[in-house]
Amino acid sequence: MPNIRIIDSITAPGSPSRPNEDSAGGNASCAFVIDGATGLGGTSIVGLHGSDAAWLARFAQSTFEELVRNGRAVADVVRELNQRVANVVHEAANALPIKPWNLPIASFQMARVEGEALFTHGLGDCRLFLVDADGTMLETSAIKAAYANERDGARKAIALSGGFSTHQALADAPVVREELRRRRAAYNQPSGSVWTLGTSPAAADHLVTEQLTVALPAKGLLCSDGFAALADQYGRYSAAELVRAAADIGLAQLLQELRHIEQVEDPDGQKFPRFKVSDDATAVLFEVVA
């Protein structure tokens, strides 16, 4: 039976003035990253340092590590996780109505050994890059090419808001925030196409699962979109090069390179359009061996 071993991991907030809304973890059979979506100006419901997204990221981490065991289906775990979240959120809200865009949500991507096979499961825009023993490169996300849509949206938001010279996070600009609220309100809705970790157990029915046919041993990198930007947005590495660099020089050095691009080379977001100067960045480097 194949085994997963975590080699390295890192998680860091995009700004020292904001809580880290990412998390990562794993156990004997899986590794995963979780990316909480920053709130859009509403009142914190559960709150961890004022951030429901930070609370959800950590709650999901501990729940995954508890429940993703003994062959239990990941869809069942997601359903139970989201039901637990819904219970906490609605109890904390004290029966007050919650705007749909103000509900906590998070993306995740997981690699998991199931019997003799390797699978990946996800919701949202986290990323998996994997290089197998033959040098074959696999990459995936639950929302394909989400990074391209993110870049296009950020370019429009910069034009509307005046950019980072006016707002360090473009969602602080009222015209941008209202559009983001409109989009987020459509998440986890029967008529929508985006499903996440959060308060909707029905998201389990939309879990994106892929079996990965790879030659072992293989090395993989699970990333929040903030870390995957080194390949997806900034073009400093191909997907395969990013995995190899993570193994060769370590995730901490890659994080330093990421922040240098964002804070020194392109602090105004004109070369690489994005919604924040720096996003939270999380990655897990792992290997799968026979």
XYZ file of N, CA, C and O in Angstrom, residues 6 14 47 91 99 126 135 151 168 178 181 198 202 208:
56
model
N 4.751 13.767 4.800
C 4.943 15.208 4.653
C 6.407 15.540 4.898
O 6.980 15.177 5.932
N -0.573 37.212 4.748
C -0.151 38.158 3.726
C 0.348 39.457 4.306
O 1.129 40.174 3.672
N -15.508 34.321 14.701
C -14.366 35.181 14.961
C -13.178 34.503 15.594
O -13.289 33.863 16.616
N -25.491 29.008 15.834
C -25.606 29.216 17.277
C -24.939 30.530 17.674
O -25.479 31.298 18.487
N -26.277 37.581 6.151
C -26.224 37.787 4.710
C -25.445 36.633 4.075
O -24.402 36.216 4.602
N -7.640 25.962 -4.401
C -6.304 25.499 -4.007
C -5.734 24.612 -5.110
O -6.448 24.148 -5.996
N 8.986 11.413 -14.124
C 9.056 12.816 -14.503
C 7.758 13.377 -15.055
O 7.714 14.525 -15.501
N -6.994 36.714 -11.969
C -6.152 37.772 -12.533
C -6.992 38.787 -13.319
O -6.802 39.995 -13.193
N -4.887 48.794 0.340
C -3.968 47.662 0.384
C -4.665 46.353 0.016
O -4.040 45.436 -0.490
N -18.788 45.558 -3.268
C -20.166 45.211 -3.622
C -20.217 44.141 -4.700
O -21.073 43.241 -4.666
N -19.255 40.861 -3.035
C -20.374 40.366 -2.237
C -21.424 39.700 -3.123
O -21.973 38.651 -2.766
N -17.747 25.219 4.501
C -18.514 26.287 5.118
C -19.754 25.739 5.776
O -19.689 24.713 6.463
N -24.523 20.330 1.616
C -24.717 19.910 0.229
C -23.462 20.072 -0.614
O -23.366 19.480 -1.706
N -14.915 17.618 -5.874
C -14.202 17.245 -7.102
C -13.123 16.224 -6.736
O -12.199 16.530 -5.975
